[in-house]
């Protein structure tokens, strides 16, 4: 099933789109925009499993269930796509524009654009017009250590949510004080970049 058809199916499952409209209003976006996110998520990234969709955060519950108490009966499959779309929306909303990134790094917008093209900074094109740089790659003093080496090792076609998950989720191959840590924590603590590069290369075979 192609993405637009899938989004329409999700809308129908949410009571002909009425509940989806209320969800969009709670999120302060339009229904077409929410469906657009659903389309992109469906086409580019697998949705979260039904087991995971049961564990909504308190804020998600407030934003979604407050729209309509009948949402409690919404199928888990619908929750999966909506929840992933919310994550994508929050992820883009927290990012930096090219101009903001340039000011943060005391560089020109042209330099930022060049680094995005060279994959030493991570930028996402929205609707082919605006570029957003996810904030995970920036620190209070500049850029995440080792980012310029890790990013080129990540498959170029990996969905943005997958890239963020790679950096932010703990990995058993990265341990500090006997605890598994994320590549982000590993790099911020000044550890060698090579183990993270190896994990990034492995994404081509085990995404």
mmCIF file of C-alpha atoms in Angstrom:
data_model
loop_
_atom_site.group_PDB
_atom_site.id
_atom_site.type_symbol
_atom_site.label_atom_id
_atom_site.label_comp_id
_atom_site.label_asym_id
_atom_site.label_seq_id
_atom_site.Cartn_x
_atom_site.Cartn_y
_atom_site.Cartn_z
ATOM 1 C CA UNK A 1 0.000 0.000 0.000
ATOM 2 C CA UNK A 2 1.458 3.374 -0.986
ATOM 3 C CA UNK A 3 1.847 6.076 1.627
ATOM 4 C CA UNK A 4 -1.072 8.367 0.597
ATOM 5 C CA UNK A 5 -3.433 5.405 0.597
ATOM 6 C CA UNK A 6 -2.081 4.328 3.967
ATOM 7 C CA UNK A 7 -2.612 7.769 5.472
ATOM 8 C CA UNK A 8 -6.187 7.784 4.187
ATOM 9 C CA UNK A 9 -6.746 4.387 5.779
ATOM 10 C CA UNK A 10 -5.429 5.673 9.087
ATOM 11 C CA UNK A 11 -7.755 8.661 8.846
ATOM 12 C CA UNK A 12 -10.756 6.407 8.229
ATOM 13 C CA UNK A 13 -9.822 4.245 11.206
ATOM 14 C CA UNK A 14 -9.849 7.396 13.317
ATOM 15 C CA UNK A 15 -13.605 7.832 12.748
ATOM 16 C CA UNK A 16 -13.467 9.269 9.209
ATOM 17 C CA UNK A 17 -10.756 11.695 10.204
ATOM 18 C CA UNK A 18 -12.763 13.543 12.887
ATOM 19 C CA UNK A 19 -10.614 12.314 15.749
ATOM 20 C CA UNK A 20 -7.477 12.815 13.708
ATOM 21 C CA UNK A 21 -8.567 16.418 13.168
ATOM 22 C CA UNK A 22 -8.935 16.904 16.908
ATOM 23 C CA UNK A 23 -5.488 15.397 17.460
ATOM 24 C CA UNK A 24 -4.040 17.810 14.902
ATOM 25 C CA UNK A 25 -5.719 20.742 16.641
ATOM 26 C CA UNK A 26 -4.263 19.684 19.982
ATOM 27 C CA UNK A 27 -0.836 19.550 18.366
ATOM 28 C CA UNK A 28 -1.435 22.972 16.789
ATOM 29 C CA UNK A 29 -0.961 21.720 13.255
ATOM 30 C CA UNK A 30 -3.372 21.213 10.371
ATOM 31 C CA UNK A 31 -4.908 17.851 9.554
ATOM 32 C CA UNK A 32 -3.249 17.866 6.097
ATOM 33 C CA UNK A 33 0.120 18.485 7.779
ATOM 34 C CA UNK A 34 -0.406 15.600 10.205
ATOM 35 C CA UNK A 35 -1.437 13.329 7.327
ATOM 36 C CA UNK A 36 1.622 14.504 5.404
ATOM 37 C CA UNK A 37 3.806 13.372 8.298
ATOM 38 C CA UNK A 38 1.962 10.063 8.367
ATOM 39 C CA UNK A 39 2.641 9.688 4.645
ATOM 40 C CA UNK A 40 6.358 10.347 5.083
ATOM 41 C CA UNK A 41 6.674 8.094 8.110
ATOM 42 C CA UNK A 42 4.840 5.277 6.333
ATOM 43 C CA UNK A 43 7.028 5.589 3.255
ATOM 44 C CA UNK A 44 10.405 6.065 4.921
ATOM 45 C CA UNK A 45 10.400 4.395 8.314
ATOM 46 C CA UNK A 46 8.746 1.385 9.937
ATOM 47 C CA UNK A 47 6.260 2.391 12.594
ATOM 48 C CA UNK A 48 6.755 1.369 16.189
ATOM 49 C CA UNK A 49 5.431 -1.999 17.274
ATOM 50 C CA UNK A 50 2.038 -2.303 18.917
ATOM 51 C CA UNK A 51 3.742 -3.248 22.176
ATOM 52 C CA UNK A 52 5.635 0.036 22.138
ATOM 53 C CA UNK A 53 2.573 2.095 21.302
ATOM 54 C CA UNK A 54 0.943 1.067 24.584
ATOM 55 C CA UNK A 55 3.636 2.942 26.514
ATOM 56 C CA UNK A 56 2.645 6.501 25.665
ATOM 57 C CA UNK A 57 4.252 9.235 27.675
ATOM 58 C CA UNK A 58 2.142 11.333 30.028
ATOM 59 C CA UNK A 59 2.420 14.345 27.732
ATOM 60 C CA UNK A 60 1.364 12.289 24.703
ATOM 61 C CA UNK A 61 -1.631 10.977 26.613
ATOM 62 C CA UNK A 62 -2.665 14.504 27.549
ATOM 63 C CA UNK A 63 -2.247 15.781 23.996
ATOM 64 C CA UNK A 64 -4.066 12.881 22.380
ATOM 65 C CA UNK A 65 -6.648 11.562 24.825
ATOM 66 C CA UNK A 66 -7.755 15.028 25.903
ATOM 67 C CA UNK A 67 -8.942 15.588 22.347
ATOM 68 C CA UNK A 68 -11.645 12.957 22.684
ATOM 69 C CA UNK A 69 -12.195 10.285 25.328
ATOM 70 C CA UNK A 70 -13.329 7.980 22.505
ATOM 71 C CA UNK A 71 -9.718 7.838 21.370
ATOM 72 C CA UNK A 72 -9.276 5.092 23.959
ATOM 73 C CA UNK A 73 -10.908 2.790 21.384
ATOM 74 C CA UNK A 74 -8.593 3.838 18.536
ATOM 75 C CA UNK A 75 -6.834 0.772 17.025
ATOM 76 C CA UNK A 76 -3.218 0.256 18.084
ATOM 77 C CA UNK A 77 -2.133 0.350 14.451
ATOM 78 C CA UNK A 78 -3.469 3.899 14.226
ATOM 79 C CA UNK A 79 -1.678 4.865 17.443
ATOM 80 C CA UNK A 80 1.575 3.546 15.975
ATOM 81 C CA UNK A 81 1.527 5.869 12.984
ATOM 82 C CA UNK A 82 0.239 8.853 14.942
ATOM 83 C CA UNK A 83 2.843 8.413 17.663
ATOM 84 C CA UNK A 84 5.686 8.138 15.170
ATOM 85 C CA UNK A 85 4.406 11.206 13.335
ATOM 86 C CA UNK A 86 4.395 13.126 16.635
ATOM 87 C CA UNK A 87 7.997 12.134 17.276
ATOM 88 C CA UNK A 88 8.955 13.310 13.805
ATOM 89 C CA UNK A 89 7.167 16.630 14.323
ATOM 90 C CA UNK A 90 8.863 17.229 17.685
ATOM 91 C CA UNK A 91 12.208 16.254 16.204
ATOM 92 C CA UNK A 92 11.887 18.793 13.375
ATOM 93 C CA UNK A 93 10.489 21.510 15.629
ATOM 94 C CA UNK A 94 13.518 21.340 17.957
ATOM 95 C CA UNK A 95 16.035 21.648 15.119
ATOM 96 C CA UNK A 96 18.032 24.676 14.032
ATOM 97 C CA UNK A 97 17.795 26.589 10.795
ATOM 98 C CA UNK A 98 20.949 27.108 8.741
ATOM 99 C CA UNK A 99 21.146 30.716 9.951
ATOM 100 C CA UNK A 100 20.821 29.715 13.625
ATOM 101 C CA UNK A 101 23.432 26.994 13.234
ATOM 102 C CA UNK A 102 25.741 29.497 11.571
ATOM 103 C CA UNK A 103 25.382 31.904 14.491
ATOM 104 C CA UNK A 104 25.920 29.122 17.015
ATOM 105 C CA UNK A 105 29.119 27.963 15.331
ATOM 106 C CA UNK A 106 30.296 31.458 14.323
ATOM 107 C CA UNK A 107 30.315 30.429 10.684
ATOM 108 C CA UNK A 108 28.615 31.667 7.541
ATOM 109 C CA UNK A 109 25.408 30.049 6.238
ATOM 110 C CA UNK A 110 27.401 28.994 3.178
ATOM 111 C CA UNK A 111 29.859 27.092 5.371
ATOM 112 C CA UNK A 112 27.001 25.309 7.131
ATOM 113 C CA UNK A 113 25.448 24.354 3.802
ATOM 114 C CA UNK A 114 28.781 23.029 2.563
ATOM 115 C CA UNK A 115 29.186 20.859 5.670
ATOM 116 C CA UNK A 116 25.674 19.476 5.221
ATOM 117 C CA UNK A 117 26.531 18.561 1.621
ATOM 118 C CA UNK A 118 29.753 16.903 2.804
ATOM 119 C CA UNK A 119 27.818 15.053 5.541
ATOM 120 C CA UNK A 120 29.904 16.480 8.369
ATOM 121 C CA UNK A 121 26.767 18.196 9.691
ATOM 122 C CA UNK A 122 23.321 16.621 9.516
ATOM 123 C CA UNK A 123 20.573 18.576 7.794
ATOM 124 C CA UNK A 124 17.084 17.524 6.738
ATOM 125 C CA UNK A 125 15.258 19.013 3.770
ATOM 126 C CA UNK A 126 11.578 19.717 4.462
ATOM 127 C CA UNK A 127 9.369 19.749 1.375
ATOM 128 C CA UNK A 128 12.462 20.457 -0.711
ATOM 129 C CA UNK A 129 12.727 24.002 0.638
ATOM 130 C CA UNK A 130 13.682 24.483 4.290
ATOM 131 C CA UNK A 131 16.700 22.791 5.891
ATOM 132 C CA UNK A 132 16.559 21.797 9.571
ATOM 133 C CA UNK A 133 19.606 20.680 11.562
ATOM 134 C CA UNK A 134 18.619 18.383 14.483
ATOM 135 C CA UNK A 135 19.841 19.760 17.787
ATOM 136 C CA UNK A 136 21.425 16.501 19.024
ATOM 137 C CA UNK A 137 24.575 17.287 17.013
ATOM 138 C CA UNK A 138 25.307 20.532 18.839
ATOM 139 C CA UNK A 139 26.827 21.155 22.260
ATOM 140 C CA UNK A 140 27.195 24.334 24.292
ATOM 141 C CA UNK A 141 30.674 24.738 22.862
ATOM 142 C CA UNK A 142 30.124 23.687 19.253
ATOM 143 C CA UNK A 143 29.600 20.398 17.426
ATOM 144 C CA UNK A 144 29.379 16.904 18.906
ATOM 145 C CA UNK A 145 32.915 15.449 19.019
ATOM 146 C CA UNK A 146 33.511 12.945 16.213
ATOM 147 C CA UNK A 147 30.336 13.873 14.338
ATOM 148 C CA UNK A 148 32.259 14.628 11.146
ATOM 149 C CA UNK A 149 33.604 11.061 11.166
ATOM 150 C CA UNK A 150 30.437 9.223 12.232
ATOM 151 C CA UNK A 151 27.924 10.870 9.892
ATOM 152 C CA UNK A 152 29.588 9.762 6.627
ATOM 153 C CA UNK A 153 29.503 6.164 7.919
ATOM 154 C CA UNK A 154 25.710 6.214 8.356
ATOM 155 C CA UNK A 155 23.762 5.031 5.271
ATOM 156 C CA UNK A 156 22.854 8.104 3.255
ATOM 157 C CA UNK A 157 19.247 6.953 2.778
ATOM 158 C CA UNK A 158 18.547 6.307 6.460
ATOM 159 C CA UNK A 159 15.382 8.020 7.710
ATOM 160 C CA UNK A 160 15.968 10.970 10.085
ATOM 161 C CA UNK A 161 14.183 9.186 12.926
ATOM 162 C CA UNK A 162 16.565 6.275 12.468
ATOM 163 C CA UNK A 163 19.563 8.595 12.623
ATOM 164 C CA UNK A 164 18.338 10.178 15.851
ATOM 165 C CA UNK A 165 17.609 6.765 17.327
ATOM 166 C CA UNK A 166 21.122 5.604 16.459
ATOM 167 C CA UNK A 167 22.719 8.491 18.325
ATOM 168 C CA UNK A 168 20.364 8.578 21.307
ATOM 169 C CA UNK A 169 19.711 4.925 22.204
ATOM 170 C CA UNK A 170 22.119 2.890 24.395
ATOM 171 C CA UNK A 171 24.143 0.205 22.633
ATOM 172 C CA UNK A 172 25.563 -2.883 24.270
ATOM 173 C CA UNK A 173 28.915 -2.369 22.509
ATOM 174 C CA UNK A 174 29.382 0.994 24.225
ATOM 175 C CA UNK A 175 29.745 0.742 27.986
ATOM 176 C CA UNK A 176 30.809 3.208 30.664
ATOM 177 C CA UNK A 177 31.059 1.998 34.288
ATOM 178 C CA UNK A 178 29.462 -1.298 33.193
ATOM 179 C CA UNK A 179 26.421 0.509 31.782
ATOM 180 C CA UNK A 180 25.425 0.550 28.123
ATOM 181 C CA UNK A 181 25.358 4.102 26.803
ATOM 182 C CA UNK A 182 24.275 5.810 23.607
ATOM 183 C CA UNK A 183 26.732 6.962 20.926
ATOM 184 C CA UNK A 184 25.815 10.510 21.946
ATOM 185 C CA UNK A 185 26.831 9.937 25.575
ATOM 186 C CA UNK A 186 29.915 8.008 24.488
ATOM 187 C CA UNK A 187 31.184 10.807 22.277
ATOM 188 C CA UNK A 188 30.321 13.559 24.760
ATOM 189 C CA UNK A 189 32.382 11.763 27.409
ATOM 190 C CA UNK A 190 35.465 11.950 25.208
ATOM 191 C CA UNK A 191 35.686 8.269 24.283
ATOM 192 C CA UNK A 192 37.312 7.071 21.019
ATOM 193 C CA UNK A 193 35.156 7.608 17.952
ATOM 194 C CA UNK A 194 36.092 4.328 16.219
ATOM 195 C CA UNK A 195 33.544 2.068 18.000
ATOM 196 C CA UNK A 196 30.738 4.447 17.011
ATOM 197 C CA UNK A 197 31.957 4.521 13.417
ATOM 198 C CA UNK A 198 31.893 0.702 13.370
ATOM 199 C CA UNK A 199 28.310 0.712 14.646
ATOM 200 C CA UNK A 200 27.363 3.289 12.005
ATOM 201 C CA UNK A 201 28.844 1.134 9.234
ATOM 202 C CA UNK A 202 26.855 -1.840 10.564
ATOM 203 C CA UNK A 203 23.588 0.059 10.003
ATOM 204 C CA UNK A 204 23.871 -0.819 6.330
ATOM 205 C CA UNK A 205 23.319 -4.460 7.239
ATOM 206 C CA UNK A 206 21.418 -4.207 10.547
ATOM 207 C CA UNK A 207 19.384 -0.969 10.499
#
